[in-house]
mmCIF file of C-alpha atoms in Angstrom:
data_model
loop_
_atom_site.group_PDB
_atom_site.id
_atom_site.type_symbol
_atom_site.label_atom_id
_atom_site.label_comp_id
_atom_site.label_asym_id
_atom_site.label_seq_id
_atom_site.Cartn_x
_atom_site.Cartn_y
_atom_site.Cartn_z
ATOM 1 C CA ASN A 1 72.907 95.385 30.517
ATOM 2 C CA ALA A 2 71.304 96.039 27.138
ATOM 3 C CA GLY A 3 70.520 99.947 27.761
ATOM 4 C CA VAL A 4 67.914 101.179 25.529
ATOM 5 C CA THR A 5 66.872 98.970 22.918
ATOM 6 C CA GLN A 6 64.422 99.875 19.972
ATOM 7 C CA THR A 7 62.384 97.589 17.724
ATOM 8 C CA PRO A 8 62.169 97.137 14.504
ATOM 9 C CA LYS A 9 65.648 98.498 12.945
ATOM 10 C CA PHE A 10 64.112 99.241 9.947
ATOM 11 C CA ARG A 11 60.589 99.537 8.493
ATOM 12 C CA VAL A 12 59.094 100.652 5.095
ATOM 13 C CA LEU A 13 55.265 101.500 5.327
ATOM 14 C CA LYS A 14 52.693 102.820 2.636
ATOM 15 C CA THR A 15 50.638 105.963 2.838
ATOM 16 C CA GLY A 16 47.663 105.302 5.352
ATOM 17 C CA GLN A 17 49.253 101.825 7.474
ATOM 18 C CA SER A 18 49.761 102.253 11.023
ATOM 19 C CA MET A 19 52.594 100.425 12.854
ATOM 20 C CA THR A 20 54.133 100.551 16.669
ATOM 21 C CA LEU A 21 57.693 101.313 17.530
ATOM 22 C CA LEU A 22 58.518 99.779 20.426
ATOM 23 C CA CYS A 23 60.947 100.972 22.975
ATOM 24 C CA ALA A 24 62.641 98.879 26.231
ATOM 25 C CA GLN A 25 65.219 100.022 28.479
ATOM 26 C CA ASP A 26 66.673 97.681 31.678
ATOM 27 C CA MET A 27 68.048 100.784 33.639
ATOM 28 C CA ASN A 28 64.904 101.075 35.406
ATOM 29 C CA HIS A 29 64.717 104.875 34.384
ATOM 30 C CA GLU A 30 61.956 106.766 35.204
ATOM 31 C CA TYR A 31 61.974 109.267 31.992
ATOM 32 C CA MET A 32 61.566 108.172 28.475
ATOM 33 C CA TYR A 33 61.322 110.342 25.085
ATOM 34 C CA TRP A 34 60.521 109.839 21.528
ATOM 35 C CA TYR A 35 62.635 111.741 18.777
ATOM 36 C CA ARG A 36 62.726 111.644 15.271
ATOM 37 C CA GLN A 37 65.848 112.937 13.246
ATOM 38 C CA ASP A 38 65.665 114.774 9.890
ATOM 39 C CA PRO A 39 68.606 115.694 7.918
ATOM 40 C CA GLY A 40 69.819 119.398 9.198
ATOM 41 C CA MET A 41 67.293 119.196 11.771
ATOM 42 C CA GLY A 42 68.953 117.585 14.496
ATOM 43 C CA LEU A 43 66.479 115.755 17.040
ATOM 44 C CA ARG A 44 63.284 116.963 17.660
ATOM 45 C CA LEU A 45 60.862 115.684 20.483
ATOM 46 C CA ILE A 46 57.956 113.959 19.649
ATOM 47 C CA HIS A 47 56.240 112.688 23.203
ATOM 48 C CA TYR A 48 58.106 112.141 26.675
ATOM 49 C CA SER A 49 56.676 110.059 29.705
ATOM 50 C CA VAL A 50 57.832 111.265 33.515
ATOM 51 C CA GLY A 51 56.635 108.080 34.672
ATOM 52 C CA GLU A 52 54.554 104.720 34.343
ATOM 53 C CA GLY A 53 51.232 105.706 33.010
ATOM 54 C CA THR A 54 51.974 109.058 31.805
ATOM 55 C CA THR A 55 52.422 110.795 28.726
ATOM 56 C CA ALA A 56 52.934 114.509 27.307
ATOM 57 C CA LYS A 57 53.465 116.436 24.010
ATOM 58 C CA GLY A 58 56.720 117.361 22.866
ATOM 59 C CA GLU A 59 57.493 119.558 19.967
ATOM 60 C CA VAL A 60 56.043 117.502 16.975
ATOM 61 C CA PRO A 61 53.585 115.476 18.404
ATOM 62 C CA ASP A 62 50.992 115.451 15.592
ATOM 63 C CA GLY A 63 50.432 112.419 13.628
ATOM 64 C CA TYR A 64 51.648 110.078 16.683
ATOM 65 C CA ASN A 65 50.324 108.492 19.970
ATOM 66 C CA VAL A 66 52.257 106.788 22.658
ATOM 67 C CA SER A 67 51.831 104.704 25.853
ATOM 68 C CA ARG A 68 53.835 103.758 28.616
ATOM 69 C CA LEU A 69 51.905 100.907 30.543
ATOM 70 C CA LYS A 70 55.481 99.345 32.041
ATOM 71 C CA LYS A 71 58.170 101.475 33.135
ATOM 72 C CA GLN A 72 60.622 99.680 30.984
ATOM 73 C CA ASN A 73 58.498 100.227 27.963
ATOM 74 C CA PHE A 74 57.416 102.993 25.608
ATOM 75 C CA LEU A 75 55.507 102.983 22.779
ATOM 76 C CA LEU A 76 54.904 104.983 19.754
ATOM 77 C CA GLY A 77 52.336 104.448 17.483
ATOM 78 C CA LEU A 78 51.612 105.926 13.786
ATOM 79 C CA GLU A 79 48.215 105.235 12.790
ATOM 80 C CA SER A 80 47.900 106.360 9.690
ATOM 81 C CA ALA A 81 51.249 107.129 8.126
ATOM 82 C CA ALA A 82 52.075 109.950 5.803
ATOM 83 C CA PRO A 83 55.436 110.498 3.644
ATOM 84 C CA SER A 84 56.091 113.437 5.917
ATOM 85 C CA GLN A 85 56.635 110.851 8.540
ATOM 86 C CA THR A 86 60.074 109.223 6.868
ATOM 87 C CA SER A 87 62.669 109.660 9.595
ATOM 88 C CA VAL A 88 64.731 108.079 11.933
ATOM 89 C CA TYR A 89 63.446 107.635 15.074
ATOM 90 C CA PHE A 90 65.082 107.545 18.396
ATOM 91 C CA CYS A 91 64.412 106.436 21.556
ATOM 92 C CA ALA A 92 66.068 107.741 24.756
ATOM 93 C CA SER A 93 65.712 107.603 28.581
ATOM 94 C CA SER A 94 66.893 109.027 32.002
ATOM 95 C CA LEU A 95 66.972 108.527 35.551
ATOM 96 C CA ASN A 96 65.516 112.136 36.387
ATOM 97 C CA THR A 97 65.893 115.574 35.123
ATOM 98 C CA TYR A 98 69.289 116.061 36.231
ATOM 99 C CA ASN A 99 70.881 113.262 34.485
ATOM 100 C CA GLU A 100 71.790 112.679 30.738
ATOM 101 C CA GLN A 101 69.738 110.769 28.329
ATOM 102 C CA PHE A 102 70.508 107.100 26.985
ATOM 103 C CA PHE A 103 69.586 106.582 23.364
ATOM 104 C CA GLY A 104 68.584 103.675 21.290
ATOM 105 C CA PRO A 105 69.880 102.471 18.155
ATOM 106 C CA GLY A 106 67.247 104.366 16.248
ATOM 107 C CA THR A 107 64.464 102.870 13.462
ATOM 108 C CA ARG A 108 64.748 104.018 9.845
ATOM 109 C CA LEU A 109 61.252 104.579 8.749
ATOM 110 C CA THR A 110 60.178 105.100 5.122
ATOM 111 C CA VAL A 111 56.835 105.873 4.522
ATOM 112 C CA LEU A 112 55.943 105.345 0.627
ATOM 113 C CA GLU B 1 60.394 129.850 21.616
ATOM 114 C CA ASP B 2 63.176 127.821 22.885
ATOM 115 C CA LYS B 3 65.860 126.947 20.234
ATOM 116 C CA VAL B 4 69.903 125.963 20.320
ATOM 117 C CA VAL B 5 71.804 127.081 17.202
ATOM 118 C CA GLN B 6 75.107 125.231 16.496
ATOM 119 C CA SER B 7 77.770 126.437 14.075
ATOM 120 C CA PRO B 8 79.279 125.814 11.846
ATOM 121 C CA LEU B 9 77.277 123.210 10.289
ATOM 122 C CA SER B 10 79.766 121.125 8.681
ATOM 123 C CA LEU B 11 83.741 121.256 8.931
ATOM 124 C CA VAL B 12 86.428 119.366 7.105
ATOM 125 C CA VAL B 13 89.898 119.094 8.643
ATOM 126 C CA HIS B 14 93.192 117.228 8.604
ATOM 127 C CA GLU B 15 94.256 114.977 11.081
ATOM 128 C CA GLY B 16 96.489 116.838 14.137
ATOM 129 C CA ASP B 17 94.519 119.613 13.463
ATOM 130 C CA THR B 18 92.237 121.310 16.500
ATOM 131 C CA VAL B 19 88.646 122.182 15.910
ATOM 132 C CA THR B 20 86.219 124.474 17.946
ATOM 133 C CA LEU B 21 82.662 123.742 17.733
ATOM 134 C CA ASN B 22 80.132 126.251 18.838
ATOM 135 C CA CYS B 23 76.419 126.139 20.400
ATOM 136 C CA SER B 24 74.548 129.065 21.517
ATOM 137 C CA TYR B 25 71.006 128.724 23.209
ATOM 138 C CA GLU B 26 68.109 130.608 24.316
ATOM 139 C CA VAL B 27 65.848 128.707 26.423
ATOM 140 C CA THR B 28 63.235 129.162 29.611
ATOM 141 C CA ASN B 29 63.997 127.012 32.639
ATOM 142 C CA PHE B 30 67.521 126.271 31.529
ATOM 143 C CA ARG B 31 69.410 123.218 33.627
ATOM 144 C CA SER B 32 72.637 121.991 31.825
ATOM 145 C CA LEU B 33 74.073 122.116 28.158
ATOM 146 C CA LEU B 34 74.931 118.533 26.888
ATOM 147 C CA TRP B 35 77.305 117.671 23.968
ATOM 148 C CA TYR B 36 76.771 114.258 22.073
ATOM 149 C CA LYS B 37 78.628 112.457 19.450
ATOM 150 C CA GLN B 38 76.647 110.536 16.770
ATOM 151 C CA GLU B 39 78.548 108.286 14.493
ATOM 152 C CA LYS B 40 76.456 105.845 12.421
ATOM 153 C CA LYS B 41 73.535 105.150 15.351
ATOM 154 C CA ALA B 42 72.640 106.230 18.597
ATOM 155 C CA PRO B 43 73.781 109.652 20.033
ATOM 156 C CA THR B 44 76.590 108.954 22.659
ATOM 157 C CA PHE B 45 76.913 111.038 25.763
ATOM 158 C CA LEU B 46 80.364 113.220 25.873
ATOM 159 C CA PHE B 47 79.816 116.307 28.536
ATOM 160 C CA MET B 48 77.100 117.905 30.712
ATOM 161 C CA LEU B 49 77.921 121.332 31.726
ATOM 162 C CA THR B 50 75.768 123.299 34.360
ATOM 163 C CA SER B 51 78.164 125.765 35.814
ATOM 164 C CA SER B 52 79.649 128.448 34.014
ATOM 165 C CA GLY B 53 83.444 129.100 33.660
ATOM 166 C CA ILE B 54 84.244 125.012 34.530
ATOM 167 C CA GLU B 55 86.014 123.027 31.821
ATOM 168 C CA LYS B 56 84.991 119.540 31.494
ATOM 169 C CA LYS B 57 87.656 117.555 29.723
ATOM 170 C CA SER B 58 88.031 113.988 28.367
ATOM 171 C CA GLY B 59 91.089 112.772 26.486
ATOM 172 C CA ARG B 60 91.505 115.271 23.546
ATOM 173 C CA LEU B 61 87.728 116.646 24.245
ATOM 174 C CA SER B 62 86.868 119.647 26.265
ATOM 175 C CA SER B 63 84.140 121.851 26.937
ATOM 176 C CA ILE B 64 83.123 124.898 28.637
ATOM 177 C CA LEU B 65 79.768 126.490 29.291
ATOM 178 C CA ASP B 66 79.223 130.506 29.355
ATOM 179 C CA LYS B 67 76.124 131.395 31.245
ATOM 180 C CA LYS B 68 76.382 135.033 30.429
ATOM 181 C CA GLU B 69 76.745 134.439 27.128
ATOM 182 C CA LEU B 70 74.565 131.732 26.684
ATOM 183 C CA SER B 71 76.831 129.477 25.044
ATOM 184 C CA SER B 72 79.134 126.555 25.094
ATOM 185 C CA ILE B 73 82.099 125.448 23.080
ATOM 186 C CA LEU B 74 83.740 121.928 22.269
ATOM 187 C CA ASN B 75 87.319 121.673 21.502
ATOM 188 C CA ILE B 76 88.698 118.897 20.043
ATOM 189 C CA THR B 77 92.770 118.708 19.755
ATOM 190 C CA ALA B 78 94.947 116.655 17.715
ATOM 191 C CA THR B 79 91.793 115.223 15.611
ATOM 192 C CA GLN B 80 91.696 111.849 14.337
ATOM 193 C CA THR B 81 89.913 110.070 11.466
ATOM 194 C CA GLY B 82 87.904 108.680 14.209
ATOM 195 C CA ASP B 83 86.497 111.871 15.674
ATOM 196 C CA SER B 84 84.467 112.350 12.331
ATOM 197 C CA ALA B 85 81.089 112.333 13.488
ATOM 198 C CA ILE B 86 77.752 114.852 14.068
ATOM 199 C CA TYR B 87 78.368 116.526 17.219
ATOM 200 C CA LEU B 88 74.837 117.733 18.550
ATOM 201 C CA CYS B 89 74.565 120.098 21.933
ATOM 202 C CA ALA B 90 71.335 120.206 23.720
ATOM 203 C CA SER B 91 69.915 122.490 26.598
ATOM 204 C CA LEU B 92 68.091 120.349 29.239
ATOM 205 C CA SER B 93 65.130 121.826 30.894
ATOM 206 C CA SER B 94 64.792 122.020 34.723
ATOM 207 C CA ASN B 95 61.427 121.085 34.616
ATOM 208 C CA THR B 96 60.665 117.864 32.712
ATOM 209 C CA GLY B 97 64.321 116.588 31.518
ATOM 210 C CA LYS B 98 63.609 117.752 27.771
ATOM 211 C CA LEU B 99 66.288 118.287 25.836
ATOM 212 C CA ILE B 100 66.116 120.658 22.911
ATOM 213 C CA PHE B 101 68.761 120.199 20.176
ATOM 214 C CA GLY B 102 70.555 121.912 17.781
ATOM 215 C CA GLN B 103 70.871 121.068 14.280
ATOM 216 C CA GLY B 104 74.419 119.269 14.779
ATOM 217 C CA THR B 105 77.756 120.021 13.211
ATOM 218 C CA THR B 106 79.162 117.322 10.805
ATOM 219 C CA LEU B 107 83.146 116.864 11.081
ATOM 220 C CA GLN B 108 85.026 115.117 8.751
ATOM 221 C CA VAL B 109 88.520 114.385 9.809
ATOM 222 C CA LYS B 110 90.705 113.750 6.658
ATOM 223 C CA PRO B 111 93.726 111.450 7.027
#
């Protein structure tokens, strides 16, 4: 089992460019989450999904969109990147609301 | 507004020392308190605490939840350099499974 995987691992964008981060899990988990981690701020929830075809906003959703077309994949999109979106992005998944979340290795994004 | 606060934010100790990390929470729909360890990359799960007063242990690490005080502690005894990491606590919501994280405690263990 690969667990939770994320692509790409690193990316540099210019302001205004768009990109999509892909998260995949092979554990048949219903719930998937996107977080960003900034120095001194822990992890903050961007968007999450409670099942295939569903998405919901987290704490810091502005400037991001998500889609969950297949149960195993959760995509995070940046339509027009801004320097404030420079961060490390983590995807996570869990079986249900009673269980711990498993995290992917992260994507380091720099927006110039 | 739901929040989780950790203290201290950073800590430097020597190998063999015992450390106590603190986490307090103010959240609605609280279900559980989780601890994660983060080294270079992804946070890895340590403990989930749901019942008050019951200690969870794994080797030199242990944790306990106090629902009355809305807090939890993580103890590490006989620290080793491999314990150097960021330790994150998070509250788990009963409705959505959402985690709200504290800022993290950065622990450095010197030889």
